[in-house]
Structure formats: C-alpha cells, structure tokens
XYZ file of N, CA and C in Angstrom:
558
model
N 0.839 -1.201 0.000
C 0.000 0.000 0.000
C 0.872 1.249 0.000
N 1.963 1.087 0.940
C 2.789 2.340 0.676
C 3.708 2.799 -0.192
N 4.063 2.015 -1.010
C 4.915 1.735 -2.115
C 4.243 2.222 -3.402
N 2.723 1.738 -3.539
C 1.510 2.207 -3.968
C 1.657 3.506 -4.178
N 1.277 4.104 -3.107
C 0.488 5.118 -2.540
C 2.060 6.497 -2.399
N 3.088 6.145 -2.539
C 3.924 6.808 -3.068
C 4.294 6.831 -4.257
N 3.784 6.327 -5.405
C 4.226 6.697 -6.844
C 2.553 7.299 -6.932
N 1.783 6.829 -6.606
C 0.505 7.338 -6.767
C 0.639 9.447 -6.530
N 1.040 9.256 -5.301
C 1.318 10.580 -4.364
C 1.846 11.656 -5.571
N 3.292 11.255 -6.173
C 3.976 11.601 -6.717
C 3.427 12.241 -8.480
N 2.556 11.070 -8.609
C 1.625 11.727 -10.066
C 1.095 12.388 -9.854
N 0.257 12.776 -8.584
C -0.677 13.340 -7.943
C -0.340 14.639 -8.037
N 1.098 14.859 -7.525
C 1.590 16.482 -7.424
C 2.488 16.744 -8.731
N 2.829 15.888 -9.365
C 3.466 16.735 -10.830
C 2.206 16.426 -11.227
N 0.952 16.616 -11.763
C -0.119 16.522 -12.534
C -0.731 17.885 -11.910
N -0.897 17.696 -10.715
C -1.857 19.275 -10.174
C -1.058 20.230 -9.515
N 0.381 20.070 -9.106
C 0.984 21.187 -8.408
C 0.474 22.629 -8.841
N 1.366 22.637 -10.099
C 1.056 24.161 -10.907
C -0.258 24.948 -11.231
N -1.137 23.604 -11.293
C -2.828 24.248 -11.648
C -3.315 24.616 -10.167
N -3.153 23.886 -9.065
C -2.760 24.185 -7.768
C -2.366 25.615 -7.369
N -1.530 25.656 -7.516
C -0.340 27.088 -7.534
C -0.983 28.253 -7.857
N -0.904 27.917 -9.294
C -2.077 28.891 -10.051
C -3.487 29.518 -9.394
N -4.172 28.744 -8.675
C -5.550 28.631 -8.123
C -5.391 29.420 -7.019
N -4.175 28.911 -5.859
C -4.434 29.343 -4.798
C -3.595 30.792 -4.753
N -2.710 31.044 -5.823
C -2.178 32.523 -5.704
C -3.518 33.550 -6.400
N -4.364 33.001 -6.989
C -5.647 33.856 -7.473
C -6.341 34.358 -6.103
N -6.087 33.455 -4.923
C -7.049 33.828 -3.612
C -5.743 34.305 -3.153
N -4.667 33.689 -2.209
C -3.458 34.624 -1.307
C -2.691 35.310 -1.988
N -2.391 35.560 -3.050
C -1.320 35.803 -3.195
C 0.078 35.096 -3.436
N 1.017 35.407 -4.446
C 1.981 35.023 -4.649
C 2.773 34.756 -3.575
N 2.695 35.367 -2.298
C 3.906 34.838 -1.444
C 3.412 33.893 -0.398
N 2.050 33.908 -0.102
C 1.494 32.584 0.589
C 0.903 31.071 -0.645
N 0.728 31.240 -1.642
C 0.255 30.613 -2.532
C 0.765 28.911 -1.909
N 2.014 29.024 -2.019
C 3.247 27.819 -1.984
C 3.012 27.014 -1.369
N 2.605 28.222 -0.107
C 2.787 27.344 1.613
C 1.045 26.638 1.636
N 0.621 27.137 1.188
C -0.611 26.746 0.842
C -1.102 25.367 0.420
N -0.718 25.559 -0.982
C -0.704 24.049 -1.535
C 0.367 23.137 -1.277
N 1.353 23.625 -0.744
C 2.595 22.468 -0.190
C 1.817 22.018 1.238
N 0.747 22.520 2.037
C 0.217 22.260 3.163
C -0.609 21.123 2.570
N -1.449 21.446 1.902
C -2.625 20.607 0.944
C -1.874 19.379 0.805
N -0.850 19.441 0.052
C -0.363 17.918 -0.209
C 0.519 17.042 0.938
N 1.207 18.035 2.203
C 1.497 16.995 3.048
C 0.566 16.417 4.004
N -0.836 17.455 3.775
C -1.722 16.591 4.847
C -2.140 15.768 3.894
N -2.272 15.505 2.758
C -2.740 14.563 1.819
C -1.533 12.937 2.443
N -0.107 13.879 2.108
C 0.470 12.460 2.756
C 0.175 11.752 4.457
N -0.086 12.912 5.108
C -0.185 12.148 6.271
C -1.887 11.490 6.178
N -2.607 11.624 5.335
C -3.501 10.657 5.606
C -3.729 9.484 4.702
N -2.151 9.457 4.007
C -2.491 8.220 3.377
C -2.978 6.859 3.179
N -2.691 6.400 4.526
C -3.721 5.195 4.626
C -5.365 5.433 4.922
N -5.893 6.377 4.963
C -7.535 7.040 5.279
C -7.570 7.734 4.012
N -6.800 8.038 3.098
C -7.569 8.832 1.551
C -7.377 7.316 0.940
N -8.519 7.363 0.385
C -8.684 7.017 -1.308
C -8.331 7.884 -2.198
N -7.536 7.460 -3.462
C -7.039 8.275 -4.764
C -8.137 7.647 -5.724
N -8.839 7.946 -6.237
C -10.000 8.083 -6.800
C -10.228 9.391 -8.390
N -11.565 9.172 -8.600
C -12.077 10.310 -9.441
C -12.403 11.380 -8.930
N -12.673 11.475 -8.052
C -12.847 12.559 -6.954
C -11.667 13.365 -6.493
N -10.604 12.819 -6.575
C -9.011 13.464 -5.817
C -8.838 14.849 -6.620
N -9.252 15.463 -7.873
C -8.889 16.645 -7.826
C -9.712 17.625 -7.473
N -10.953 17.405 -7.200
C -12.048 18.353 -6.687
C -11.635 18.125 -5.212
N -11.154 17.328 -4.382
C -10.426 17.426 -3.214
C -9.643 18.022 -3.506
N -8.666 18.302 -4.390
C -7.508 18.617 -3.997
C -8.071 20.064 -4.552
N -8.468 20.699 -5.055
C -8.481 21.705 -4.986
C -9.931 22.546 -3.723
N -10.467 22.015 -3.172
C -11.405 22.321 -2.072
C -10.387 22.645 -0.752
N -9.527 21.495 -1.136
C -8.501 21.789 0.397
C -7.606 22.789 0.219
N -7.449 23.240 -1.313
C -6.485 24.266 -1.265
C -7.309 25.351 -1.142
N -8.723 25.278 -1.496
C -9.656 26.717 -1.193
C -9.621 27.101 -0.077
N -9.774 25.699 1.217
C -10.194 25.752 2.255
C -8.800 26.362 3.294
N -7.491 25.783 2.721
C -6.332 26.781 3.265
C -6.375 27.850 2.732
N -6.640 28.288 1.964
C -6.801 29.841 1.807
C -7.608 30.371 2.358
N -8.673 30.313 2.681
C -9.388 31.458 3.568
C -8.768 31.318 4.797
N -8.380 30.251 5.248
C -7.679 30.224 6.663
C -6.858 31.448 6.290
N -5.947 31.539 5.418
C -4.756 32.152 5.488
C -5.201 33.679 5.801
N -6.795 33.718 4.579
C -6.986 34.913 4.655
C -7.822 35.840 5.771
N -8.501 34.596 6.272
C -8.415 35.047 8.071
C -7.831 35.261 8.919
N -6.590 34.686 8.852
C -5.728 34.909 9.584
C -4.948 36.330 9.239
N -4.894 36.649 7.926
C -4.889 38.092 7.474
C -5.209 39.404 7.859
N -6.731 38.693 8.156
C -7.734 40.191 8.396
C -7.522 39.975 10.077
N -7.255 39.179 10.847
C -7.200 39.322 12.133
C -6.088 40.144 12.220
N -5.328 39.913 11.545
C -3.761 40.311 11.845
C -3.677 41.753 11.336
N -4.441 41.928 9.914
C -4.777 43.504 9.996
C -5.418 44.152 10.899
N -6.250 43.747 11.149
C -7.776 44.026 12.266
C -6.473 44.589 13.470
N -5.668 43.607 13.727
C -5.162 43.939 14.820
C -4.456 44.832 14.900
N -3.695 44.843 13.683
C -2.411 45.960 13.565
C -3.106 47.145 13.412
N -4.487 47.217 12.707
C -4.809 49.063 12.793
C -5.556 49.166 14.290
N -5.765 48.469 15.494
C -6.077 48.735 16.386
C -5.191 49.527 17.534
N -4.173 48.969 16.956
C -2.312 49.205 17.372
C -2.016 50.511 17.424
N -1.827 50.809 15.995
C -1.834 52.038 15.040
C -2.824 52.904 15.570
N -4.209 52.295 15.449
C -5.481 53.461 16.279
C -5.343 53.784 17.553
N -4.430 53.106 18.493
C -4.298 53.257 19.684
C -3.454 54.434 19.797
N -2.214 54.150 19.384
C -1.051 54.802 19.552
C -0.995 56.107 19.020
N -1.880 56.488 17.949
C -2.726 57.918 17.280
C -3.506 58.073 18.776
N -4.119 57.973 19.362
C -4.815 58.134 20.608
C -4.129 58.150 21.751
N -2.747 57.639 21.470
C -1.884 58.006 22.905
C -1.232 59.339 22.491
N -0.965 59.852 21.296
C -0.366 60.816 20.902
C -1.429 62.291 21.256
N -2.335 62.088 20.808
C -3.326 62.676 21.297
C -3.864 63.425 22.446
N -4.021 61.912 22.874
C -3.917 61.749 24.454
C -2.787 63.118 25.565
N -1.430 62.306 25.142
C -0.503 63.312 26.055
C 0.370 64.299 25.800
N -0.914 65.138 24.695
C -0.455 66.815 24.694
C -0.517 66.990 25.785
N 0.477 68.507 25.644
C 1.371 69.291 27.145
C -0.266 69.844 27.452
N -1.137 70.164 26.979
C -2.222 70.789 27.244
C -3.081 70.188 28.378
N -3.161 68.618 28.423
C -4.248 68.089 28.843
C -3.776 67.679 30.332
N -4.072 68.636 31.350
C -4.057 69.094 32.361
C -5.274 67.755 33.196
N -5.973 67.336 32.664
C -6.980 66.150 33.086
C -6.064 65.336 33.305
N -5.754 64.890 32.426
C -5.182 63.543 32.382
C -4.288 63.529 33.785
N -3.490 64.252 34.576
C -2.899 63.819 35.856
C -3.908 63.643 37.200
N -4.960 64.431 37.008
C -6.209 64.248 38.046
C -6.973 62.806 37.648
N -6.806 62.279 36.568
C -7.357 60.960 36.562
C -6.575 60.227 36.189
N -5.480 60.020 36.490
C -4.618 59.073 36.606
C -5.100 58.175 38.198
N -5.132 58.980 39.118
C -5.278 58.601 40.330
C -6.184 58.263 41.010
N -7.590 58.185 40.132
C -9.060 58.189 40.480
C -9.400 56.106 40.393
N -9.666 56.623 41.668
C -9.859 54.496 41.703
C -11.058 54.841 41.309
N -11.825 55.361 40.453
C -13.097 54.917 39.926
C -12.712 54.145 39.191
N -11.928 54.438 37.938
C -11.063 53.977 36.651
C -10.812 52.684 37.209
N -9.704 52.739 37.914
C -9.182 51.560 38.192
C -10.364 50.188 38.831
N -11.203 50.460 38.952
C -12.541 49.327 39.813
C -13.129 49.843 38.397
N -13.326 50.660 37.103
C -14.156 50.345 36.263
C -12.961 48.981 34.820
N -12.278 49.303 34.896
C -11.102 48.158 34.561
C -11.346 46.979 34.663
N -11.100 47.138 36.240
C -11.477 45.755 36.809
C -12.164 45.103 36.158
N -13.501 45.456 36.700
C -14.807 45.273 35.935
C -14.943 45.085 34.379
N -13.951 45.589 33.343
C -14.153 45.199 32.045
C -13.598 44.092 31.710
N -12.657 44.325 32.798
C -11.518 42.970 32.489
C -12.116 41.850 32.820
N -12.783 41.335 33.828
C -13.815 40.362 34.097
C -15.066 40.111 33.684
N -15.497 41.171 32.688
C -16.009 40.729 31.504
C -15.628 39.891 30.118
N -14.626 40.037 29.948
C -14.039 39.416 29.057
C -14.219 38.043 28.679
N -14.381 37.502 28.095
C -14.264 35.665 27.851
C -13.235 34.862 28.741
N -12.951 33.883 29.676
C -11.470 33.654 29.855
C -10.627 33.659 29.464
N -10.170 32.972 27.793
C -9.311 32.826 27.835
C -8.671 34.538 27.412
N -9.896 34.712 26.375
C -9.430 36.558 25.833
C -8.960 37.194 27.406
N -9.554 36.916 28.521
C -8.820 37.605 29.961
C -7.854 37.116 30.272
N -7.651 36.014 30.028
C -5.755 35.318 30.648
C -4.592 35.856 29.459
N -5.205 35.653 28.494
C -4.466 36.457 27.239
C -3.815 38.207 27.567
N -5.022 38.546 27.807
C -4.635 40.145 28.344
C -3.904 40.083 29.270
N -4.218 39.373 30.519
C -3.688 39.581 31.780
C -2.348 39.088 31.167
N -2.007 38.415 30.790
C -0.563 37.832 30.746
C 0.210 39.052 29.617
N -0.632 39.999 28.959
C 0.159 40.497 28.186
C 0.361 41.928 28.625
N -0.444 41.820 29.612
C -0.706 43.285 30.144
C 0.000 43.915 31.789
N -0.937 42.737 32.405
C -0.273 43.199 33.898
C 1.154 41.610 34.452
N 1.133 40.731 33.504
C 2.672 40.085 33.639
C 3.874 40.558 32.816
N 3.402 41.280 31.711
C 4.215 41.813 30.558
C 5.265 41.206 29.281
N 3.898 39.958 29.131
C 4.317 38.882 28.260
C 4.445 39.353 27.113
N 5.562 38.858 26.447
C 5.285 39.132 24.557
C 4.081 37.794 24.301
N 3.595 37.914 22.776
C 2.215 37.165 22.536
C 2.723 35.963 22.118
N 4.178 35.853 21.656
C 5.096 34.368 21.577
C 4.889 33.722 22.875
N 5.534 34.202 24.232
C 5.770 33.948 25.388
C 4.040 33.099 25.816
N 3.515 33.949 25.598
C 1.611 33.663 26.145
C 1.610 32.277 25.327
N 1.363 32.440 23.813
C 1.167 31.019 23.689
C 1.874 30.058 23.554
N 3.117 30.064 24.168
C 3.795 29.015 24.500
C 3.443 28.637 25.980
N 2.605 29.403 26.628
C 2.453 29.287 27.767
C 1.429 28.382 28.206
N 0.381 28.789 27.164
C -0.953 28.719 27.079
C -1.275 27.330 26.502
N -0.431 27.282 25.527
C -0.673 26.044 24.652
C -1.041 26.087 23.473
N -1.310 27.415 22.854
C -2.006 27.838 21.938
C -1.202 28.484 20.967
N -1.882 28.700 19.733
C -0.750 29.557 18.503
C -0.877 30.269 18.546
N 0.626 30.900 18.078
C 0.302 32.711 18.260
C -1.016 33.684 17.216
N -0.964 33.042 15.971
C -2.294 33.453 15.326
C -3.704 33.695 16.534
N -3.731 32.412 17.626
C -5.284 32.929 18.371
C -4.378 34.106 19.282
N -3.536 33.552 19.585
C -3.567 34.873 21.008
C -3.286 36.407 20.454
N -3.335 36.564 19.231
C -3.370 37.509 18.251
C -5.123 37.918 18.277
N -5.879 37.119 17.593
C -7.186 37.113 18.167
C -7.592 37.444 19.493
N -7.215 36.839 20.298
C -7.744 37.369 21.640
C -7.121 39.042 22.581
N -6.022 38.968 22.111
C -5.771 40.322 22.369
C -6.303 41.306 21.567
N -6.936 41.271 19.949
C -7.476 42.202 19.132
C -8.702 42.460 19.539
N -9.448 41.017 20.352
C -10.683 40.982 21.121
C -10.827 42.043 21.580
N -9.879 41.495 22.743
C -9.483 42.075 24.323
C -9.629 44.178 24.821
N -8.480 43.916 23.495
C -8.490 45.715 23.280
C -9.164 46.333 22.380
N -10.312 46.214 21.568
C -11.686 46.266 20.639
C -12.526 46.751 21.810
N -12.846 45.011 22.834
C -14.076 45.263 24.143
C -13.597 46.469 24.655
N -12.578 46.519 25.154
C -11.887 47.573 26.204
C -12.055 48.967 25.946
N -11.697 49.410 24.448
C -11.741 50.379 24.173
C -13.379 50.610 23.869
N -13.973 49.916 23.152
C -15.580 50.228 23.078
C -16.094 50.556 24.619
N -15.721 49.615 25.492
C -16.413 49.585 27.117
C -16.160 50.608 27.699
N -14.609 51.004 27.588
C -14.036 52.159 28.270
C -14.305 54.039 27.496
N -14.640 53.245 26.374
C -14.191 54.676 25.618
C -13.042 55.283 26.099
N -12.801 55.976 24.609
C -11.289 56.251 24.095
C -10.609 56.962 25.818
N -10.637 58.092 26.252
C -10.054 58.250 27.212
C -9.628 57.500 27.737
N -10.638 56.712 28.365
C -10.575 55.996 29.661
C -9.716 54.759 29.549
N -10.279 53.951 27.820
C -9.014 53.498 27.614
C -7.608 53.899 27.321
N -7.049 55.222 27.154
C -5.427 55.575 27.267
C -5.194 55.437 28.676
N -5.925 55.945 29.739
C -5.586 56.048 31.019
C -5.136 54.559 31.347
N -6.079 53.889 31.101
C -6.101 52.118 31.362
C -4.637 51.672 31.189
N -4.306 52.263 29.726
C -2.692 51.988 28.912
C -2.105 52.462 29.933
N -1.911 53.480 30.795
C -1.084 54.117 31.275
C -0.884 53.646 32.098
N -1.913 53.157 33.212
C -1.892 52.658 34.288
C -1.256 51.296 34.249
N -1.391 50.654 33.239
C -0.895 49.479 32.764
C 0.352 49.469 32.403
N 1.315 50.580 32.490
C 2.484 50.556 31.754
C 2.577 50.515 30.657
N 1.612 50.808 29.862
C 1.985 50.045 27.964
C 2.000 51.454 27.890
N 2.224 52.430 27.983
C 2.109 53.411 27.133
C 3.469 54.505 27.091
C-alpha cells in the first residue's frame, strides 16, 4: 500500500501542483500561494492510509487548497484588524498626552477607573482575559503567552485584538489611554 500510494502521491503532485499554484495565488497571493498548496499535499500524505485516490481526488484537492486559503486569509484580516487597532491606539496616545491636557494627571489617580477596569476585564471571555492579563499586567510578549498557554500565536493575536476592541468600546477612548497608562503600555 505504501509503495503504492507513493508513486501514486507523486503523479498526484506533478499533474496538479502548478494548476494548484495557479488557483491558490488567485485567492493569497503570490507569497502565501506555496505554503498553501505544499500544506494541501502533506496533509494529503499524512492521511495516506484514510484517503482514497479516486475520481474525486482533484475536486479534493483543490477544495482543500480553497479551504487553506481562507484560513490564510483570516488569519490576514485578524492580523490587519489587529495591527490598525495598534496604530489606532497609539494615534490616541499621541493625542492623548499633549502638554495641554491638564486632566489627564487628576485621573490618573481616580480608583473609579481603576474598579471600572477591573470590571471590564472580568467581563471578558477567559481565555481573551488570561491572554490580556498575561500580556498586560505580567508583561508577556504574545510568543511567550502562547507558548504558555498552549495555543498559537495566530489565536492569542485574536484574543488580544478581542481584548483591546471590548476595552476600548467599554471604556471609551479616554478611559481606555488612562487604562494603557496605568498598565504601563504606554
């Protein structure tokens, strides 16, 4: 069967690589395209004894390369999603600590803030709250967290884009820079 199922394998990808290739750089892009369909065909090998090679194998094989691409391209928009939240923040810390804004040291010190925090922060989902907490008040990088956690850095990317989305909607903009501040991130 395996002897088989490796010359089989082998027609399999010089016959569809390139039409492959072709397909999935139409959805990611030329520089994820590769990783894409080179994913497609080693999970193809690791389930070689559970696939049948059949009439059916290229409408699989190209469904699974559809189906890694939107992954990819979710994982995209999270990762944008996240980075202009970043960017939107840090425009809002700039903002924030003009020489002008004479507030901002009278509420630095106001435990309202700090017990309304609290409170958002324990709203949160768990794990989106262990995510924060570990990135926030332990002062984890998001590598560090999900090696911690158990998890890939793609979710804990997600859960911190969560995390600081809720926060800033809950808190509104002020209240979330103060939050930053109080938190050290800023």
């Amino acid at each position: 069967m395996s002897d088989n199922f490796d010359s089989t394998y082998k027609l399999l990808f010089r016959k569809y690589y390139a039409n492959l290739l072709f397909y999935a750089t139409r959805i990611v892009g030329e520089e994820e395209a590769e990783d894409v369909v080179q994913d497609v065909f080693v999970e193809l090998w690791r389930r070689k004894d559970t696939v049948t090679v059949g009439e059916q194998i290229q409408a699989f094989l190209y469904r699974a390369v559809y189906t890694r691409a939107l992954n990819v391209l979710k994982h995209r928009d999270i990762k944008n999603s996240y980075e202009a939240v970043v960017t939107e923040i840090n425009q809002k810390r700039v903002e924030f600590y003009q020489p002008d804004s004479n507030d901002v040291v009278k509420r630095i010190e106001d435990r309202e803030l700090r017990r309304e925090l609290s409170e958002a922060i324990n709203e949160l989902p768990d794990k989106c709250k262990m995510v924060f907490k570990l990135s926030y008040l332990h002062d984890m990088k998001n590598r560090e967290i999900a090696e911690t956690m158990g998890i890939s850095l793609r979710t804990v990317e997600a859960h911190m884009y969560k995390a600081l989305k809720f926060l800033r909607e809950r808190l509104g903009y002020l209240n979330f820079m103060l939050v930053l501040f109080l938190l050290n991130k800023v």
